[in-house]
XYZ file of N, CA and C in Angstrom:
705
model
N -2.530 10.878 -25.330
C -1.871 11.619 -24.159
C -2.630 11.716 -22.774
N -1.808 10.569 -22.303
C -2.590 10.697 -20.531
C -3.028 11.022 -19.731
N -3.720 10.973 -19.019
C -4.429 12.097 -18.274
C -3.477 12.412 -16.817
N -3.383 12.460 -16.164
C -2.369 13.506 -15.232
C -2.655 12.510 -14.390
N -1.598 11.854 -13.562
C -1.852 10.664 -12.562
C -1.647 11.618 -11.136
N -2.335 11.280 -9.464
C -2.163 11.809 -8.214
C -1.558 10.946 -7.573
N -1.023 10.593 -7.050
C -0.293 9.753 -5.746
C -0.963 10.598 -4.695
N -1.541 9.849 -4.060
C -1.841 10.294 -2.337
C -1.266 9.900 -1.331
N 0.007 10.830 -0.345
C 0.359 9.885 0.406
C 0.215 11.107 1.833
N -0.057 8.996 2.787
C -0.586 9.651 4.014
C 1.056 9.161 5.150
N 1.133 10.673 5.786
C 3.178 9.982 6.655
C 1.883 10.153 7.872
N 2.322 8.329 8.509
C 2.103 8.245 9.657
C 2.204 8.067 10.989
N 3.306 7.735 10.578
C 4.603 7.672 12.193
C 4.780 6.979 12.412
N 4.709 6.206 13.421
C 5.295 4.609 13.482
C 3.956 3.941 13.941
N 3.847 3.409 13.273
C 2.689 2.298 13.329
C 2.544 0.975 13.337
N 2.105 0.644 14.232
C 2.098 -1.392 14.744
C 2.036 -2.002 13.635
N 2.903 -2.733 13.069
C 3.135 -3.733 11.985
C 1.654 -4.221 11.887
N 1.536 -4.667 12.819
C -0.868 -5.736 12.324
C -2.076 -4.574 12.159
N -1.672 -3.628 12.445
C -2.711 -2.516 12.512
C -2.205 -1.939 11.144
N -0.885 -1.929 10.969
C -0.844 -1.236 8.988
C -1.048 -2.600 7.933
N -0.605 -3.512 8.596
C -1.185 -4.892 7.555
C -2.711 -4.505 7.015
N -3.802 -4.692 8.191
C -4.992 -4.340 7.884
C -5.424 -3.259 7.556
N -5.246 -1.621 7.668
C -5.162 -1.191 7.185
C -4.368 -1.256 5.504
N -3.925 -1.842 5.211
C -3.090 -2.122 3.154
C -4.540 -3.009 2.925
N -4.998 -3.695 3.406
C -5.816 -4.658 3.198
C -6.594 -4.607 3.065
N -7.532 -3.103 3.998
C -8.405 -2.296 3.442
C -8.171 -1.268 2.735
N -7.486 -0.687 2.499
C -7.051 0.234 0.882
C -6.480 -1.170 0.140
N -6.152 -1.699 0.120
C -6.628 -2.153 -1.060
C -7.637 -2.455 -1.928
N -8.556 -3.042 -0.707
C -9.893 -3.007 -1.342
C -10.663 -2.436 -1.637
N -10.243 -1.523 -1.184
C -11.225 0.030 -2.086
C -10.183 0.830 -2.960
N -8.979 0.198 -3.435
C -8.516 0.705 -5.055
C -8.906 -0.086 -5.592
N -9.283 -1.155 -5.170
C -9.401 -2.448 -6.465
C -11.006 -1.888 -6.497
N -12.136 -1.304 -5.423
C -13.128 -0.318 -6.427
C -13.260 0.325 -6.985
N -11.824 1.368 -6.891
C -12.188 2.021 -6.997
C -12.033 3.944 -6.630
N -12.721 3.603 -5.593
C -12.342 3.957 -4.220
C -11.595 5.392 -4.030
N -10.810 4.937 -3.974
C -9.726 5.949 -3.372
C -8.671 5.953 -4.930
N -7.424 6.808 -4.802
C -6.205 7.225 -5.874
C -5.466 6.103 -5.270
N -4.645 6.247 -6.591
C -3.092 5.548 -6.119
C -2.913 6.501 -4.032
N -2.388 5.481 -3.792
C -2.245 5.919 -2.007
C -0.650 5.366 -1.892
N -0.042 5.702 -0.821
C 1.365 5.384 -0.221
C 0.930 5.615 0.813
N 1.579 4.719 1.936
C 1.329 4.984 3.218
C 3.455 5.238 3.704
N 3.003 6.396 4.531
C 5.135 6.874 4.911
C 4.738 6.664 6.295
N 5.572 5.416 7.188
C 5.921 5.098 7.880
C 6.846 4.465 8.610
N 6.657 4.806 9.968
C 8.096 3.295 10.792
C 7.069 2.486 11.595
N 8.229 1.434 11.978
C 7.555 0.153 12.656
C 8.018 -0.121 14.385
N 7.531 -0.460 15.103
C 8.815 -0.935 16.380
C 8.904 -1.612 15.376
N 9.782 -1.912 16.543
C 11.453 -3.559 16.039
C 9.994 -4.353 15.713
N 10.558 -5.201 14.405
C 9.227 -6.017 14.262
C 10.364 -7.348 12.509
N 9.680 -8.407 13.306
C 10.346 -9.467 11.982
C 9.305 -9.703 11.365
N 9.717 -9.113 9.834
C 8.702 -10.282 8.693
C 8.805 -11.270 8.082
N 8.072 -12.088 8.514
C 8.708 -13.983 6.717
C 7.495 -13.125 6.423
N 8.609 -13.970 5.067
C 7.018 -13.555 3.925
C 6.142 -15.037 3.197
N 5.793 -14.967 2.497
C 5.435 -16.510 2.005
C 5.679 -17.545 2.400
N 6.929 -17.839 1.408
C 7.545 -18.991 1.624
C 7.600 -19.679 3.062
N 8.086 -18.892 4.309
C 7.464 -19.102 5.552
C 9.119 -19.776 6.019
N 10.401 -19.257 5.977
C 11.699 -19.952 5.688
C 11.895 -18.777 6.871
N 11.239 -20.138 8.377
C 11.706 -19.691 9.344
C 12.603 -20.176 9.823
N 13.756 -21.461 8.656
C 15.314 -21.317 9.309
C 16.072 -19.926 9.243
N 15.669 -18.911 8.875
C 16.169 -17.691 8.776
C 16.373 -17.281 9.470
N 15.415 -17.140 10.655
C 15.603 -16.736 12.102
C 16.747 -17.173 13.097
N 17.060 -16.954 13.642
C 18.694 -17.377 14.690
C 18.304 -17.358 15.288
N 17.411 -16.547 16.420
C 17.071 -17.088 17.504
C 15.431 -17.744 17.325
N 15.458 -18.579 19.072
C 14.095 -18.520 19.163
C 12.817 -17.597 19.125
N 12.024 -18.293 18.738
C 11.214 -17.281 18.908
C 10.713 -16.524 20.417
N 10.405 -17.452 21.587
C 11.182 -17.597 22.458
C 12.001 -15.903 23.047
N 12.242 -15.803 22.279
C 13.174 -14.802 22.759
C 13.118 -13.638 22.485
N 12.205 -13.173 21.077
C 12.190 -11.761 20.438
C 11.767 -11.447 21.881
N 11.214 -11.469 22.415
C 10.596 -10.287 23.704
C 11.709 -10.343 24.374
N 12.715 -10.939 24.583
C 13.806 -9.922 25.731
C 14.592 -8.781 24.626
N 14.304 -9.533 23.244
C 15.263 -7.852 22.887
C 14.144 -6.816 21.881
N 13.144 -6.949 22.347
C 11.965 -5.986 22.266
C 11.669 -6.250 20.839
N 10.897 -7.075 20.282
C 10.750 -7.406 19.101
C 9.552 -8.505 19.009
N 8.956 -8.374 17.910
C 7.270 -9.398 17.547
C 8.018 -9.660 16.365
N 7.200 -11.449 16.048
C 7.447 -11.160 14.478
C 5.931 -11.747 13.880
N 6.250 -11.623 12.628
C 4.820 -12.277 12.101
C 4.940 -12.569 10.841
N 3.980 -13.292 10.371
C 4.098 -14.244 8.716
C 3.172 -12.915 8.260
N 3.386 -13.456 6.925
C 2.742 -12.481 5.858
C 2.614 -12.591 4.619
N 1.655 -12.387 3.736
C 1.444 -12.886 2.496
C 2.153 -11.838 1.417
N 3.515 -11.599 1.589
C 4.255 -11.078 0.561
C 5.095 -11.628 0.243
N 6.473 -11.085 -0.604
C 7.187 -11.755 -1.761
C 8.352 -11.556 -0.862
N 9.335 -12.235 -1.248
C 10.284 -12.286 -0.267
C 10.761 -12.719 0.802
N 12.059 -12.322 1.054
C 11.876 -13.741 2.634
C 12.100 -12.379 3.848
N 12.431 -13.476 4.988
C 12.740 -12.585 6.573
C 13.294 -11.148 6.615
N 12.530 -10.668 7.275
C 13.682 -9.048 7.282
C 12.844 -8.617 8.278
N 13.854 -7.553 8.771
C 13.462 -6.482 9.872
C 12.766 -5.164 9.322
N 11.798 -4.774 10.076
C 11.496 -3.501 10.804
C 11.441 -2.664 11.887
N 11.946 -1.222 12.020
C 12.172 -0.671 13.366
C 12.468 0.374 12.917
N 12.118 0.795 14.512
C 13.431 3.352 14.271
C 14.187 3.145 13.288
N 13.913 4.453 12.385
C 15.167 4.500 12.387
C 14.980 3.926 10.944
N 14.019 3.490 10.086
C 14.090 2.694 8.635
C 12.293 4.350 7.733
N 12.839 3.488 7.114
C 12.016 4.525 6.344
C 11.530 3.767 5.808
N 9.691 3.482 5.581
C 8.985 1.991 5.542
C 7.700 3.038 4.610
N 7.898 2.685 3.134
C 6.374 2.832 1.432
C 5.771 1.544 1.480
N 4.782 1.849 2.026
C 3.972 0.830 1.161
C 2.449 0.992 0.613
N 3.385 1.439 -0.972
C 2.977 1.600 -1.697
C 0.811 0.766 -2.246
N 0.289 1.236 -2.397
C -1.182 0.630 -2.759
C -1.890 1.424 -4.121
N -1.360 0.516 -5.453
C -1.236 1.425 -6.373
C -1.924 0.276 -7.858
N -1.904 0.706 -8.650
C -2.967 -0.367 -9.531
C -2.452 -0.252 -10.578
N -1.436 -0.950 -10.221
C -0.155 -1.500 -11.986
C -1.156 -1.365 -13.383
N -2.171 -1.676 -13.364
C -2.837 -1.517 -14.377
C -2.848 -0.319 -14.774
N -3.278 1.208 -14.286
C -3.968 2.118 -14.720
C -2.659 2.792 -15.227
N -0.757 2.163 -14.840
C 0.366 2.872 -15.455
C 0.803 1.668 -16.184
N 0.272 0.529 -16.679
C 0.067 0.189 -17.446
C 2.042 -0.862 -17.030
N 2.272 -1.134 -15.259
C 3.549 -1.521 -14.994
C 3.568 -3.535 -15.016
N 3.930 -3.852 -15.268
C 4.043 -5.578 -15.083
C 5.024 -5.495 -13.530
N 4.577 -6.942 -13.025
C 5.670 -7.190 -11.453
C 6.835 -6.357 -11.535
N 7.710 -7.187 -12.613
C 8.652 -6.952 -12.814
C 9.817 -5.334 -12.498
N 8.892 -5.178 -13.671
C 8.757 -3.200 -14.016
C 8.761 -2.607 -12.993
N 7.218 -2.795 -11.345
C 7.382 -2.811 -10.503
C 8.323 -2.928 -9.888
N 9.038 -3.837 -9.616
C 9.962 -4.099 -8.398
C 11.076 -3.353 -8.455
N 12.045 -3.183 -10.306
C 13.080 -2.510 -10.793
C 12.864 -0.875 -9.910
N 11.490 -0.533 -10.505
C 11.353 1.249 -10.292
C 10.983 1.816 -8.534
N 11.249 0.428 -7.641
C 11.309 0.575 -6.394
C 12.254 0.137 -6.549
N 12.901 -0.359 -7.206
C 15.190 -0.200 -6.615
C 15.596 1.469 -7.074
N 14.992 1.180 -8.310
C 15.167 3.138 -9.045
C 15.222 4.256 -7.512
N 13.894 4.148 -7.902
C 13.521 5.241 -6.593
C 14.473 4.996 -5.140
N 14.566 4.418 -4.521
C 15.846 3.974 -2.945
C 17.785 5.159 -4.212
N 18.098 4.207 -5.274
C 18.604 4.062 -5.478
C 18.890 5.917 -6.197
N 17.941 6.931 -6.693
C 17.648 7.726 -7.283
C 18.094 8.945 -5.168
N 17.205 8.250 -4.195
C 17.556 8.937 -2.743
C 18.771 8.990 -2.514
N 18.935 7.535 -2.519
C 20.893 7.316 -2.114
C 21.627 8.497 -2.482
N 21.652 8.695 -3.711
C 22.372 9.205 -4.612
C 22.186 11.027 -4.096
N 21.091 11.676 -3.620
C 21.380 12.649 -2.824
C 21.862 13.117 -1.561
N 22.513 12.001 -0.746
C 23.609 11.857 0.000
C 24.999 11.212 -0.719
N 25.112 10.855 -1.507
C 26.001 10.935 -1.849
C 26.424 8.711 -2.399
N 25.330 8.244 -1.587
C 25.969 7.336 -1.371
C 25.341 6.669 -3.177
N 26.446 5.603 -3.950
C 26.358 5.104 -4.827
C 25.562 3.807 -4.735
N 24.478 3.331 -4.793
C 23.738 2.505 -4.399
C 23.533 1.580 -5.973
N 22.783 0.431 -5.653
C 22.665 -0.401 -6.935
C 21.454 -2.022 -6.826
N 20.637 -2.220 -7.805
C 19.994 -3.254 -7.409
C 20.628 -4.749 -7.208
N 20.413 -5.581 -6.833
C 21.059 -6.092 -6.651
C 21.158 -7.051 -7.200
N 22.461 -7.937 -7.652
C 22.188 -8.724 -8.607
C 21.720 -10.409 -8.826
N 21.886 -11.217 -9.373
C 21.092 -12.060 -9.842
C 20.496 -12.701 -8.295
N 19.657 -13.091 -8.050
C 18.856 -13.414 -6.790
C 19.141 -12.750 -5.405
N 19.752 -11.364 -5.991
C 19.721 -10.644 -4.370
C 18.456 -9.317 -4.660
N 17.757 -9.729 -3.796
C 16.582 -8.157 -3.891
C 17.117 -6.868 -3.123
N 16.512 -5.862 -3.937
C 16.784 -5.059 -2.944
C 17.525 -4.156 -3.493
N 18.537 -3.248 -2.417
C 19.004 -3.060 -3.196
C 20.390 -2.336 -1.745
N 21.696 -2.349 -3.432
C 23.000 -2.786 -1.789
C 23.658 -1.161 -2.696
N 24.533 -1.267 -1.234
C 26.017 -0.082 -1.440
C 26.881 -1.251 -1.036
N 27.764 -1.531 -2.194
C 28.654 -2.929 -2.972
C 28.277 -3.645 -2.074
N 28.671 -4.664 -1.622
C 28.210 -6.076 -0.976
C 27.839 -5.528 0.497
N 26.653 -4.524 0.698
C 25.941 -4.316 2.072
C 24.782 -4.113 1.629
N 23.600 -4.289 2.004
C 21.677 -4.195 2.493
C 21.474 -3.026 2.264
N 21.826 -1.995 1.333
C 20.569 -0.386 2.847
C 19.498 -0.208 2.389
N 19.017 -1.489 1.240
C 16.999 -1.150 0.873
C 16.521 -2.367 0.806
N 15.270 -2.542 1.149
C 14.685 -4.421 1.390
C 13.141 -3.736 0.703
N 13.132 -5.027 -0.484
C 11.579 -5.309 -1.110
C 11.199 -6.335 -0.996
N 9.578 -6.506 -0.245
C 8.881 -7.516 -0.639
C 7.926 -7.024 -0.478
N 7.150 -6.952 -1.662
C 5.811 -6.739 -2.656
C 4.924 -8.179 -2.628
N 3.291 -7.316 -2.481
C 2.242 -8.267 -2.643
C 1.508 -7.961 -4.025
N 0.825 -8.266 -5.021
C -0.075 -7.781 -5.726
C -0.778 -8.933 -5.826
N -2.424 -8.445 -5.490
C -3.412 -9.083 -6.029
C -4.735 -8.218 -6.385
N -4.582 -8.548 -7.663
C -6.270 -7.883 -9.396
C -5.276 -6.823 -9.858
N -4.092 -6.502 -9.673
C -2.869 -5.783 -9.784
C -3.165 -5.000 -8.521
N -3.146 -4.316 -8.219
C -3.302 -3.829 -6.458
C -2.488 -4.089 -5.723
N -1.325 -3.482 -5.726
C -0.014 -3.579 -4.731
C -0.049 -3.220 -3.116
N 0.850 -4.075 -2.241
C 0.782 -3.561 -1.040
C 2.507 -4.346 -0.299
N 2.494 -3.986 0.638
C 3.313 -4.440 1.140
C 4.760 -3.063 0.495
N 5.928 -3.184 0.465
C 6.939 -2.181 -0.569
C 8.460 -2.402 -0.546
N 8.279 -1.247 0.436
C 10.712 -0.878 0.579
C 10.863 0.063 2.548
N 12.320 -0.740 2.605
C 12.570 -0.426 3.248
C 13.800 -0.347 3.151
N 13.893 1.083 3.911
C 15.383 1.551 3.925
C 16.191 1.830 5.035
N 17.359 2.178 4.999
C 17.595 2.222 6.423
C 18.114 3.192 5.904
N 17.860 4.466 7.289
C 18.136 5.746 7.840
C 19.617 5.478 8.764
N 19.041 5.384 10.040
C 19.571 4.350 10.671
C 19.618 3.884 11.920
N 18.597 2.597 11.980
C 18.720 1.508 12.845
C 18.884 1.345 13.498
N 19.098 0.700 14.431
C 19.835 -0.241 15.143
C 19.855 -1.664 14.392
N 21.297 -2.445 14.429
C 21.676 -3.051 12.981
C 21.843 -4.097 13.973
N 21.789 -4.579 15.397
C 22.087 -5.296 16.017
C 20.615 -6.073 16.086
N 19.997 -5.633 15.222
C 18.320 -6.618 15.142
C 19.049 -7.355 13.918
N 19.206 -6.503 12.976
C 19.776 -7.670 11.726
C 20.575 -9.382 12.212
N 21.640 -9.134 13.300
C 22.289 -10.301 13.578
C 21.657 -11.471 13.924
N 20.055 -11.096 14.426
C 19.028 -12.103 14.806
C 18.520 -13.466 13.480
N 18.846 -12.523 12.260
C 18.439 -13.068 10.975
C 19.360 -13.554 10.140
N 19.350 -13.861 9.016
C 19.785 -14.135 7.817
C 18.240 -13.097 6.389
N 19.128 -11.425 6.855
C 18.500 -11.034 5.859
C 17.685 -10.981 4.938
N 16.339 -11.094 4.233
C 15.990 -12.533 3.010
C 16.816 -12.907 2.237
N 17.374 -13.829 3.089
C 17.492 -15.556 2.806
C 19.054 -15.286 2.275
N 20.003 -13.652 2.439
C 20.714 -13.752 1.811
C 22.303 -14.074 3.193
N 22.603 -15.223 2.785
C 24.152 -15.153 3.874
C 24.798 -14.268 3.582
N 26.368 -14.231 4.353
C 27.393 -14.019 4.021
C 27.407 -12.386 3.469
N 26.257 -11.069 3.732
C 26.259 -9.975 3.624
C 25.743 -9.613 4.632
N 26.532 -7.651 4.212
C 26.565 -7.088 5.688
C 25.373 -6.071 5.509
N 24.164 -5.963 6.110
C 23.651 -4.602 6.158
C 24.166 -3.293 6.989
N 23.711 -2.373 6.446
C 24.247 -1.046 6.319
C 23.115 -0.343 6.377
N 23.452 1.190 6.723
C 22.405 2.464 6.911
C 22.943 3.521 6.505
N 22.199 4.694 6.113
C 22.350 6.196 4.993
C 23.208 6.626 5.438
N 23.578 6.342 7.490
C 24.371 6.690 8.609
C 25.923 6.073 8.280
N 25.587 5.212 7.880
C 26.931 4.681 8.204
C 27.619 4.997 6.725
N 27.146 5.311 5.364
C 27.410 5.263 3.990
C 27.829 6.879 3.779
N 26.588 7.947 4.034
C 27.406 8.819 4.288
C 28.231 9.781 5.154
N 28.865 11.184 4.506
C 29.154 12.298 5.145
C 29.303 12.964 5.599
N 27.086 13.155 5.099
C 26.223 14.030 4.554
C 25.852 14.291 6.053
N 25.365 15.655 6.353
C 24.799 15.693 7.506
C 23.427 15.252 7.738
N 22.445 13.965 8.288
C 21.430 14.344 7.437
C 20.478 15.287 8.216
N 19.343 15.905 7.484
C 18.601 16.057 7.752
C 17.510 14.861 8.638
N 16.306 16.151 9.554
C 15.821 15.456 10.137
C 14.712 13.938 9.427
N 14.179 13.068 9.901
C 13.659 11.905 9.383
C 12.606 12.426 8.342
N 11.895 13.030 8.976
C 10.601 13.990 8.371
C 10.677 13.931 6.820
N 12.139 14.556 7.152
C 12.536 15.397 5.790
C 13.253 14.466 4.857
N 13.817 12.915 5.408
C 14.308 12.214 4.184
C 12.959 11.261 4.530
N 12.394 11.295 4.588
C 11.111 10.289 4.406
C 9.935 11.385 3.458
N 10.439 12.418 3.239
C 10.059 13.541 2.368
C 10.806 12.934 1.223
N 12.217 12.776 1.169
C 12.764 13.054 -0.562
C 12.251 11.451 -1.063
N 12.040 10.261 0.455
C 11.979 9.485 -1.035
C 11.347 9.167 -1.339
N 9.484 9.843 -0.548
C 8.050 9.710 -1.728
C 8.754 10.291 -2.760
N 9.483 11.912 -2.522
C 9.514 12.038 -3.729
C 9.886 11.340 -5.371
N 11.015 10.741 -4.364
C 11.894 9.593 -5.356
C 11.397 8.686 -5.738
N 10.282 8.692 -5.297
C 9.310 6.965 -6.022
C 8.030 7.580 -6.721
N 8.000 8.599 -5.773
C 6.624 9.392 -7.087
C 7.792 9.896 -8.293
N 8.550 10.986 -8.661
C 9.279 10.991 -9.676
C 9.286 9.123 -10.647
N 9.895 8.038 -9.842
C 10.202 7.356 -11.086
C 8.854 6.282 -11.546
N 7.680 7.007 -10.607
C 6.817 6.589 -11.103
C 5.523 7.436 -12.017
N 6.523 8.774 -12.454
C 5.844 9.655 -13.066
C 4.108 9.781 -12.951
N 4.348 10.088 -11.227
C 3.261 11.043 -11.096
C 2.747 12.630 -11.293
N 2.549 12.690 -11.262
C 1.954 14.226 -12.133
C 2.369 15.107 -10.398
N 1.040 14.387 -9.158
C 1.354 15.513 -8.516
C 1.106 14.822 -6.871
N 1.253 15.212 -5.797
C 1.647 14.460 -4.687
C 0.966 15.381 -4.012
N -0.418 14.252 -3.151
C -1.329 15.360 -2.035
C -0.721 14.598 -0.922
N -0.264 15.577 -0.345
C 0.474 14.649 1.413
C -1.173 15.394 2.456
N -1.212 14.163 3.274
C -2.457 13.972 4.039
C -0.926 13.098 5.239
N -1.522 14.586 6.736
C -0.087 15.197 7.228
C -0.993 14.941 8.920
N -2.688 14.096 8.768
C -3.848 14.081 9.852
C -3.029 12.495 10.041
N -3.048 11.124 10.715
C -2.870 10.346 10.509
C -4.110 9.652 11.283
N -4.646 10.499 11.959
C -5.636 10.148 12.619
C -6.808 9.086 11.838
N -6.492 10.080 10.799
C -8.159 10.249 9.892
C -8.222 8.911 9.680
N -6.876 8.167 9.071
C -7.062 6.856 8.382
C -7.277 5.736 9.026
N -6.304 5.999 10.691
C -6.163 4.686 11.151
C -7.169 5.008 12.233
N -7.893 5.815 12.323
C -9.012 6.219 13.628
C -10.741 5.282 12.659
N -10.471 5.676 11.411
C -11.707 5.494 10.438
C -10.813 3.782 11.091
N -10.126 3.806 10.860
C -9.490 1.215 10.474
C -9.819 1.369 12.015
N -9.857 1.871 13.139
C -10.205 1.690 13.979
C -11.779 1.811 14.754
N -13.074 1.589 13.723
C -14.048 2.011 14.033
C -14.115 0.856 13.593
N -13.674 0.159 12.538
C -14.406 -0.870 11.430
C -14.347 -1.971 12.465
């Protein structure tokens, strides 16, 4: 019989991408050292394009010099996956969890992230699916609604998933999302006739779907972002 598992969730609001990256690096080190439990960051970013470690710059369709004109940043990361967009009205979850402690491999981990988004979409009557071969993330028909890009270091995860609630989809016109051409991007707002609750509620629902998919017994909500963000600033 396994011991009960707890997921600690930090509700951070809107966080600059680089700041979130440094926070993840710090938490990964702490999780490796067993100083913290499995942890989840729930947040949004200002308009930001990110590239994975394959450096597929050709999938950015406008010059970098033009990004400031549309109010966006570009950052290079060590996660898997291709180029993607993060911005307001998008639910982003970054799990910092030990795959060894839950007996997951990389593929099972990614499939469980997909399953959590599919389950969440079903709450609003949206029939989502995992991508076909060579298609990452979660789709509604041929329209992408959720992206996944992860990093695993010594069995500890970082980066994670982004689910489109109601972002400005025009930002996606400047990239080949996740390197898959001729595919549309969509959002929960576009795909459901259901009246959406506040984004805070939506974030909590998505977190609950993830916690259930990974069979956590308890979720501990941390609601004061200054505790974890201010600690980072002092270091």
